[in-house]
């Protein structure tokens, strides 16, 4: 009996020692996995910005403001034409922005052939890069969720907050309603802006009336977009937008003589009643509609994103609140892009 008990004791001790020895590597492995998983699982935030000839300083300032105000991992997709790509790449690589993670994407304007109605009243609105937002899934392949920003914005908040915008099931995008922020209503009235569908679509045309959209419906601004690529592709949003572009060429359903030009109108049609909302503080607009109409400084300091949509851009003169924009501007190392100022 004693020998049996002694044997059992020895086996028990051996089992305990065996478990201790073999649990150490497992524990280390788990600990290592716990240490690595947040970094591996951390989501990259893809941000799409266009770099157009003559306004590359805008893209640089926008990128600078985003990068400086977040701890998140941001991947910038900088979209340009073949002729402009070398300039923007050199600007980034020879400035303090050389630390950012970015990809330069060439946009082929041939995809727009036959889809844009020529209009001489505001030719700048017909620039090919204005339509990049229509083709997001073709330019950005591996991401489920994407942020698109116009180049004339400054981001004062953490871009992670904007990226965390919730999209309702079945919605391919989130936008800011033009009626969403009471503090901007006075600005809208003072400069005579339109914030309803009447300001963008020609309701004299039967094709527009057939949509059944009330002309007093509040419009939205597609200069800031949080997009779901899966839904975008599933709903064939790009094809729908192209259909309305082609119809406009044939029937002149909207034009740049109206409030929003030619890039906003097809989006208003395709996304009517089928989009989620961006927090209003994440898209303070109309800073470029008049060099004289100004918001209060306190209001602008609290804003998370400022947008100089309109004719009066902060890198030109005259413009409003240029100091807030210049805080983030990085001079062009090549000297090609220069700010226009009263004393220049």
Tab-separated table of C-alpha atoms in Angstrom:
chain	number	residue	atom	x	y	z
A	1	UNK	CA	0.000	0.000	0.000
A	2	UNK	CA	2.789	2.406	0.935
A	3	UNK	CA	4.528	1.733	-2.370
A	4	UNK	CA	1.315	2.451	-4.242
A	5	UNK	CA	0.786	5.706	-2.319
A	6	UNK	CA	4.397	6.720	-2.954
A	7	UNK	CA	3.983	5.996	-6.668
A	8	UNK	CA	0.785	8.086	-6.819
A	9	UNK	CA	2.546	10.954	-5.010
A	10	UNK	CA	5.448	10.850	-7.455
A	11	UNK	CA	3.053	10.819	-10.434
A	12	UNK	CA	1.110	13.766	-8.990
A	13	UNK	CA	4.309	15.791	-8.494
A	14	UNK	CA	5.430	14.951	-12.024
A	15	UNK	CA	2.049	16.004	-13.436
A	16	UNK	CA	2.202	19.336	-11.592
A	17	UNK	CA	5.741	20.002	-12.814
A	18	UNK	CA	4.778	19.009	-16.362
A	19	UNK	CA	1.839	21.443	-16.392
A	20	UNK	CA	3.939	24.294	-15.010
A	21	UNK	CA	6.687	23.765	-17.568
A	22	UNK	CA	4.292	23.514	-20.527
A	23	UNK	CA	2.009	26.358	-19.448
A	24	UNK	CA	4.791	28.947	-19.555
A	25	UNK	CA	5.154	29.032	-23.329
A	26	UNK	CA	1.358	29.081	-23.713
A	27	UNK	CA	1.077	31.991	-21.298
A	28	UNK	CA	3.833	33.848	-23.127
A	29	UNK	CA	2.140	33.156	-26.428
A	30	UNK	CA	-1.176	34.520	-25.166
A	31	UNK	CA	0.516	37.558	-23.697
A	32	UNK	CA	2.303	38.204	-26.966
A	33	UNK	CA	-0.943	37.806	-28.887
A	34	UNK	CA	-2.644	40.277	-26.545
A	35	UNK	CA	0.149	42.757	-27.098
A	36	UNK	CA	0.073	42.401	-30.869
A	37	UNK	CA	-3.640	42.172	-31.492
A	38	UNK	CA	-4.537	45.851	-30.868
A	39	UNK	CA	-1.932	46.936	-33.405
A	40	UNK	CA	-2.953	44.254	-35.872
A	41	UNK	CA	-6.645	44.932	-35.349
A	42	UNK	CA	-6.357	48.734	-35.350
A	43	UNK	CA	-8.401	50.028	-38.252
A	44	UNK	CA	-6.799	52.207	-40.868
A	45	UNK	CA	-8.846	55.263	-41.795
A	46	UNK	CA	-8.822	55.831	-45.578
A	47	UNK	CA	-9.238	59.510	-46.510
A	48	UNK	CA	-9.645	60.513	-50.166
A	49	UNK	CA	-8.567	64.028	-51.198
A	50	UNK	CA	-7.995	65.415	-54.691
A	51	UNK	CA	-4.916	67.398	-55.677
A	52	UNK	CA	-5.915	69.596	-58.593
A	53	UNK	CA	-3.631	71.845	-60.598
A	54	UNK	CA	-3.667	75.385	-59.265
A	55	UNK	CA	-5.020	74.387	-55.858
A	56	UNK	CA	-2.621	71.764	-54.551
A	57	UNK	CA	-1.942	73.945	-51.540
A	58	UNK	CA	-5.533	73.247	-50.521
A	59	UNK	CA	-4.966	69.489	-50.459
A	60	UNK	CA	-1.723	69.946	-48.523
A	61	UNK	CA	-3.401	72.131	-45.879
A	62	UNK	CA	-6.294	69.674	-45.498
A	63	UNK	CA	-3.920	66.724	-45.100
A	64	UNK	CA	-1.769	68.677	-42.638
A	65	UNK	CA	-4.780	69.521	-40.466
A	66	UNK	CA	-6.026	65.916	-40.395
A	67	UNK	CA	-2.606	64.440	-39.617
A	68	UNK	CA	-1.907	66.966	-36.844
A	69	UNK	CA	-5.176	66.429	-34.985
A	70	UNK	CA	-5.433	62.653	-34.647
A	71	UNK	CA	-3.620	59.682	-33.159
A	72	UNK	CA	-5.442	57.329	-35.533
A	73	UNK	CA	-3.731	55.521	-38.399
A	74	UNK	CA	-4.759	57.455	-41.500
A	75	UNK	CA	-4.075	56.336	-45.054
A	76	UNK	CA	-4.400	59.253	-47.455
A	77	UNK	CA	-5.487	58.494	-51.004
A	78	UNK	CA	-4.353	61.557	-52.954
A	79	UNK	CA	-6.080	61.609	-56.338
A	80	UNK	CA	-4.668	63.600	-59.212
A	81	UNK	CA	-4.293	63.762	-62.970
A	82	UNK	CA	-1.200	62.371	-64.637
A	83	UNK	CA	0.270	65.847	-65.092
A	84	UNK	CA	-0.153	66.904	-61.451
A	85	UNK	CA	0.934	63.765	-59.598
A	86	UNK	CA	4.728	64.428	-59.630
A	87	UNK	CA	4.206	67.873	-58.082
A	88	UNK	CA	2.063	66.734	-55.145
A	89	UNK	CA	4.316	63.753	-54.461
A	90	UNK	CA	7.420	65.960	-54.325
A	91	UNK	CA	5.616	68.476	-52.098
A	92	UNK	CA	4.756	65.806	-49.545
A	93	UNK	CA	8.100	64.032	-49.626
A	94	UNK	CA	10.036	67.288	-49.149
A	95	UNK	CA	7.994	68.735	-46.294
A	96	UNK	CA	7.026	67.768	-42.761
A	97	UNK	CA	4.255	65.656	-44.296
A	98	UNK	CA	6.859	63.057	-45.347
A	99	UNK	CA	5.828	61.032	-42.262
A	100	UNK	CA	2.246	60.465	-43.458
A	101	UNK	CA	1.113	57.211	-45.038
A	102	UNK	CA	-0.260	57.941	-48.495
A	103	UNK	CA	-0.978	56.525	-51.920
A	104	UNK	CA	-1.155	58.632	-55.059
A	105	UNK	CA	-3.955	57.558	-57.392
A	106	UNK	CA	-4.228	58.699	-61.000
A	107	UNK	CA	-7.719	59.594	-62.175
A	108	UNK	CA	-8.374	59.037	-65.862
A	109	UNK	CA	-10.692	61.807	-67.148
A	110	UNK	CA	-11.689	59.624	-70.105
A	111	UNK	CA	-14.307	57.968	-67.872
A	112	UNK	CA	-16.202	61.275	-68.070
A	113	UNK	CA	-16.293	61.427	-71.871
A	114	UNK	CA	-19.804	62.242	-73.034
A	115	UNK	CA	-21.084	62.684	-69.475
A	116	UNK	CA	-20.414	66.380	-68.803
A	117	UNK	CA	-22.376	69.184	-70.389
A	118	UNK	CA	-20.076	72.086	-71.188
A	119	UNK	CA	-21.029	75.270	-69.373
A	120	UNK	CA	-18.960	78.431	-69.600
A	121	UNK	CA	-20.484	80.272	-66.629
A	122	UNK	CA	-18.387	78.390	-64.035
A	123	UNK	CA	-15.823	76.278	-65.900
A	124	UNK	CA	-13.960	75.423	-62.674
A	125	UNK	CA	-16.906	73.216	-61.678
A	126	UNK	CA	-16.333	71.049	-64.747
A	127	UNK	CA	-12.814	70.005	-63.748
A	128	UNK	CA	-12.477	66.183	-63.885
A	129	UNK	CA	-11.422	65.823	-60.254
A	130	UNK	CA	-14.779	67.249	-59.136
A	131	UNK	CA	-16.239	63.871	-60.119
A	132	UNK	CA	-13.777	61.633	-58.268
A	133	UNK	CA	-16.374	61.137	-55.508
A	134	UNK	CA	-18.593	59.350	-58.066
A	135	UNK	CA	-15.960	56.657	-58.593
A	136	UNK	CA	-14.780	55.835	-55.075
A	137	UNK	CA	-15.047	52.004	-55.354
A	138	UNK	CA	-12.972	52.049	-58.550
A	139	UNK	CA	-10.180	54.022	-56.878
A	140	UNK	CA	-10.250	52.488	-53.394
A	141	UNK	CA	-10.269	48.714	-53.441
A	142	UNK	CA	-9.664	47.179	-50.032
A	143	UNK	CA	-11.679	49.313	-47.609
A	144	UNK	CA	-15.219	48.825	-46.383
A	145	UNK	CA	-15.623	52.409	-45.166
A	146	UNK	CA	-14.084	55.529	-46.712
A	147	UNK	CA	-14.026	59.265	-45.999
A	148	UNK	CA	-14.072	61.625	-48.974
A	149	UNK	CA	-13.187	65.301	-48.416
A	150	UNK	CA	-13.149	68.268	-50.762
A	151	UNK	CA	-9.744	69.938	-50.844
A	152	UNK	CA	-11.041	73.258	-49.479
A	153	UNK	CA	-11.574	71.945	-45.934
A	154	UNK	CA	-9.664	72.145	-42.681
A	155	UNK	CA	-10.145	69.477	-40.017
A	156	UNK	CA	-9.864	70.783	-36.462
A	157	UNK	CA	-11.160	67.645	-34.730
A	158	UNK	CA	-10.034	64.016	-34.568
A	159	UNK	CA	-10.852	62.379	-37.911
A	160	UNK	CA	-11.626	59.177	-35.978
A	161	UNK	CA	-14.886	60.810	-34.812
A	162	UNK	CA	-15.984	61.434	-38.381
A	163	UNK	CA	-14.992	57.915	-39.393
A	164	UNK	CA	-17.138	56.527	-36.556
A	165	UNK	CA	-20.269	58.084	-38.115
A	166	UNK	CA	-22.970	55.412	-38.097
A	167	UNK	CA	-24.571	54.559	-41.422
A	168	UNK	CA	-28.062	53.091	-41.290
A	169	UNK	CA	-28.579	49.661	-42.887
A	170	UNK	CA	-28.963	50.026	-46.638
A	171	UNK	CA	-27.302	53.460	-46.761
A	172	UNK	CA	-24.247	53.810	-48.985
A	173	UNK	CA	-23.232	57.223	-47.643
A	174	UNK	CA	-23.639	59.900	-44.982
A	175	UNK	CA	-23.777	63.636	-45.747
A	176	UNK	CA	-24.502	66.917	-43.991
A	177	UNK	CA	-27.957	68.394	-44.504
A	178	UNK	CA	-27.934	72.008	-45.625
A	179	UNK	CA	-30.672	72.814	-43.102
A	180	UNK	CA	-29.070	71.073	-40.126
A	181	UNK	CA	-27.249	73.850	-38.278
A	182	UNK	CA	-29.278	76.848	-37.056
A	183	UNK	CA	-26.135	78.962	-36.654
A	184	UNK	CA	-25.527	78.812	-40.415
A	185	UNK	CA	-29.031	79.890	-41.427
A	186	UNK	CA	-28.230	83.595	-41.141
A	187	UNK	CA	-25.174	83.067	-43.329
A	188	UNK	CA	-27.296	81.285	-45.934
A	189	UNK	CA	-29.791	84.154	-46.025
A	190	UNK	CA	-27.123	86.870	-46.096
A	191	UNK	CA	-25.369	85.586	-49.209
A	192	UNK	CA	-28.477	84.338	-51.015
A	193	UNK	CA	-27.540	80.670	-51.083
A	194	UNK	CA	-29.912	77.896	-51.934
A	195	UNK	CA	-30.342	75.048	-49.462
A	196	UNK	CA	-33.198	73.182	-51.162
A	197	UNK	CA	-33.496	71.044	-54.280
A	198	UNK	CA	-34.980	74.045	-56.113
A	199	UNK	CA	-31.493	75.594	-56.144
A	200	UNK	CA	-29.939	72.609	-57.914
A	201	UNK	CA	-32.470	71.042	-60.274
A	202	UNK	CA	-34.500	72.597	-63.083
A	203	UNK	CA	-38.103	71.904	-62.101
A	204	UNK	CA	-39.309	73.167	-65.462
A	205	UNK	CA	-38.078	69.859	-66.923
A	206	UNK	CA	-40.471	66.913	-66.914
A	207	UNK	CA	-37.720	64.442	-65.963
A	208	UNK	CA	-37.139	66.366	-62.740
A	209	UNK	CA	-40.827	66.686	-61.904
A	210	UNK	CA	-41.226	62.949	-62.507
A	211	UNK	CA	-38.832	62.256	-59.639
A	212	UNK	CA	-41.572	63.297	-57.217
A	213	UNK	CA	-39.137	65.245	-55.035
A	214	UNK	CA	-40.554	68.428	-53.538
A	215	UNK	CA	-38.503	71.469	-54.613
A	216	UNK	CA	-38.504	72.624	-50.975
A	217	UNK	CA	-36.702	69.445	-49.833
A	218	UNK	CA	-33.512	70.288	-47.955
A	219	UNK	CA	-30.381	69.594	-49.984
A	220	UNK	CA	-27.133	68.113	-48.674
A	221	UNK	CA	-23.486	68.898	-49.309
A	222	UNK	CA	-21.278	66.141	-50.823
A	223	UNK	CA	-18.006	67.868	-49.956
A	224	UNK	CA	-17.721	65.603	-46.918
A	225	UNK	CA	-18.796	61.983	-47.352
A	226	UNK	CA	-18.578	58.902	-45.160
A	227	UNK	CA	-19.208	56.040	-47.573
A	228	UNK	CA	-19.890	52.310	-47.276
A	229	UNK	CA	-18.184	50.700	-50.271
A	230	UNK	CA	-20.119	47.433	-50.059
A	231	UNK	CA	-23.479	49.215	-50.271
A	232	UNK	CA	-22.155	51.605	-52.912
A	233	UNK	CA	-21.230	48.707	-55.184
A	234	UNK	CA	-24.331	46.685	-54.337
A	235	UNK	CA	-26.619	49.584	-55.256
A	236	UNK	CA	-24.538	50.428	-58.340
A	237	UNK	CA	-24.345	54.047	-57.217
A	238	UNK	CA	-21.675	54.951	-59.768
A	239	UNK	CA	-23.835	53.660	-62.631
A	240	UNK	CA	-26.829	55.602	-61.336
A	241	UNK	CA	-24.793	58.815	-61.133
A	242	UNK	CA	-23.471	58.308	-64.650
A	243	UNK	CA	-27.019	57.783	-65.919
A	244	UNK	CA	-28.078	61.196	-64.613
A	245	UNK	CA	-24.929	62.837	-65.956
A	246	UNK	CA	-25.748	61.515	-69.419
A	247	UNK	CA	-29.389	62.597	-69.121
A	248	UNK	CA	-28.213	66.088	-68.212
A	249	UNK	CA	-26.060	66.207	-71.352
A	250	UNK	CA	-29.147	65.362	-73.390
A	251	UNK	CA	-31.833	67.322	-71.514
A	252	UNK	CA	-30.017	70.056	-69.515
A	253	UNK	CA	-31.642	69.088	-66.190
A	254	UNK	CA	-29.211	71.078	-64.057
A	255	UNK	CA	-26.301	73.363	-64.738
A	256	UNK	CA	-23.567	75.333	-63.044
A	257	UNK	CA	-25.736	78.455	-63.312
A	258	UNK	CA	-27.772	76.914	-60.507
A	259	UNK	CA	-26.495	76.782	-56.946
A	260	UNK	CA	-24.538	73.564	-56.786
A	261	UNK	CA	-22.997	73.133	-60.183
A	262	UNK	CA	-22.854	69.811	-61.956
A	263	UNK	CA	-21.330	67.464	-59.361
A	264	UNK	CA	-23.853	67.946	-56.549
A	265	UNK	CA	-27.075	67.602	-58.543
A	266	UNK	CA	-26.792	63.937	-59.614
A	267	UNK	CA	-25.916	62.995	-56.045
A	268	UNK	CA	-29.018	64.799	-54.761
A	269	UNK	CA	-31.113	62.700	-57.140
A	270	UNK	CA	-29.478	59.321	-56.519
A	271	UNK	CA	-29.230	59.628	-52.733
A	272	UNK	CA	-32.601	61.299	-52.116
A	273	UNK	CA	-34.069	59.776	-48.940
A	274	UNK	CA	-31.315	57.146	-48.807
A	275	UNK	CA	-28.466	58.593	-46.771
A	276	UNK	CA	-27.406	58.946	-43.156
A	277	UNK	CA	-26.477	62.229	-41.455
A	278	UNK	CA	-23.101	63.562	-40.394
A	279	UNK	CA	-22.937	65.458	-37.114
A	280	UNK	CA	-23.424	69.138	-38.114
A	281	UNK	CA	-20.351	70.296	-36.181
A	282	UNK	CA	-18.342	68.070	-38.538
A	283	UNK	CA	-19.182	70.159	-41.575
A	284	UNK	CA	-19.364	73.922	-41.079
A	285	UNK	CA	-19.922	75.202	-44.593
A	286	UNK	CA	-20.254	78.325	-46.706
A	287	UNK	CA	-17.002	80.001	-45.587
A	288	UNK	CA	-16.228	80.655	-49.257
A	289	UNK	CA	-19.531	82.152	-50.348
A	290	UNK	CA	-18.673	85.725	-49.452
A	291	UNK	CA	-15.476	87.484	-48.342
A	292	UNK	CA	-17.589	89.665	-46.047
A	293	UNK	CA	-20.014	87.248	-44.360
A	294	UNK	CA	-18.290	85.874	-41.265
A	295	UNK	CA	-19.075	83.465	-38.458
A	296	UNK	CA	-18.190	84.237	-34.838
A	297	UNK	CA	-14.671	83.209	-33.861
A	298	UNK	CA	-15.960	81.179	-30.920
A	299	UNK	CA	-18.271	79.200	-33.183
A	300	UNK	CA	-15.455	78.446	-35.621
A	301	UNK	CA	-13.058	77.420	-32.841
A	302	UNK	CA	-15.579	74.819	-31.654
A	303	UNK	CA	-16.161	73.449	-35.168
A	304	UNK	CA	-14.550	70.117	-36.064
A	305	UNK	CA	-14.385	70.747	-39.829
A	306	UNK	CA	-14.465	73.995	-41.821
A	307	UNK	CA	-15.406	74.098	-45.500
A	308	UNK	CA	-14.716	77.056	-47.812
A	309	UNK	CA	-17.253	75.975	-50.428
A	310	UNK	CA	-18.038	78.833	-52.799
A	311	UNK	CA	-15.984	81.132	-55.006
A	312	UNK	CA	-13.819	82.796	-52.341
A	313	UNK	CA	-11.062	80.343	-51.404
A	314	UNK	CA	-8.688	80.899	-48.469
A	315	UNK	CA	-5.544	80.610	-50.613
A	316	UNK	CA	-6.848	83.444	-52.829
A	317	UNK	CA	-7.875	87.014	-52.080
A	318	UNK	CA	-10.351	88.142	-50.907
A	319	UNK	CA	-11.614	85.408	-48.576
A	320	UNK	CA	-13.008	85.079	-45.063
A	321	UNK	CA	-11.273	83.458	-42.070
A	322	UNK	CA	-8.032	82.852	-43.971
A	323	UNK	CA	-6.057	82.804	-40.696
A	324	UNK	CA	-7.723	79.532	-39.682
A	325	UNK	CA	-6.737	77.976	-42.995
A	326	UNK	CA	-3.173	79.316	-43.035
A	327	UNK	CA	-2.479	77.668	-39.668
A	328	UNK	CA	-2.237	74.371	-41.567
A	329	UNK	CA	-0.752	75.456	-44.881
A	330	UNK	CA	2.739	74.172	-45.711
A	331	UNK	CA	4.626	76.225	-48.339
A	332	UNK	CA	5.472	74.553	-51.622
A	333	UNK	CA	9.173	73.539	-51.581
A	334	UNK	CA	9.289	74.050	-55.356
A	335	UNK	CA	7.844	77.564	-55.081
A	336	UNK	CA	5.265	76.899	-57.809
A	337	UNK	CA	2.205	77.349	-55.590
A	338	UNK	CA	1.937	80.742	-53.920
A	339	UNK	CA	-0.750	82.276	-51.756
A	340	UNK	CA	-2.543	85.328	-53.144
A	341	UNK	CA	-2.526	88.063	-50.520
A	342	UNK	CA	-3.123	91.866	-50.607
A	343	UNK	CA	0.599	92.597	-50.256
A	344	UNK	CA	1.763	89.881	-52.672
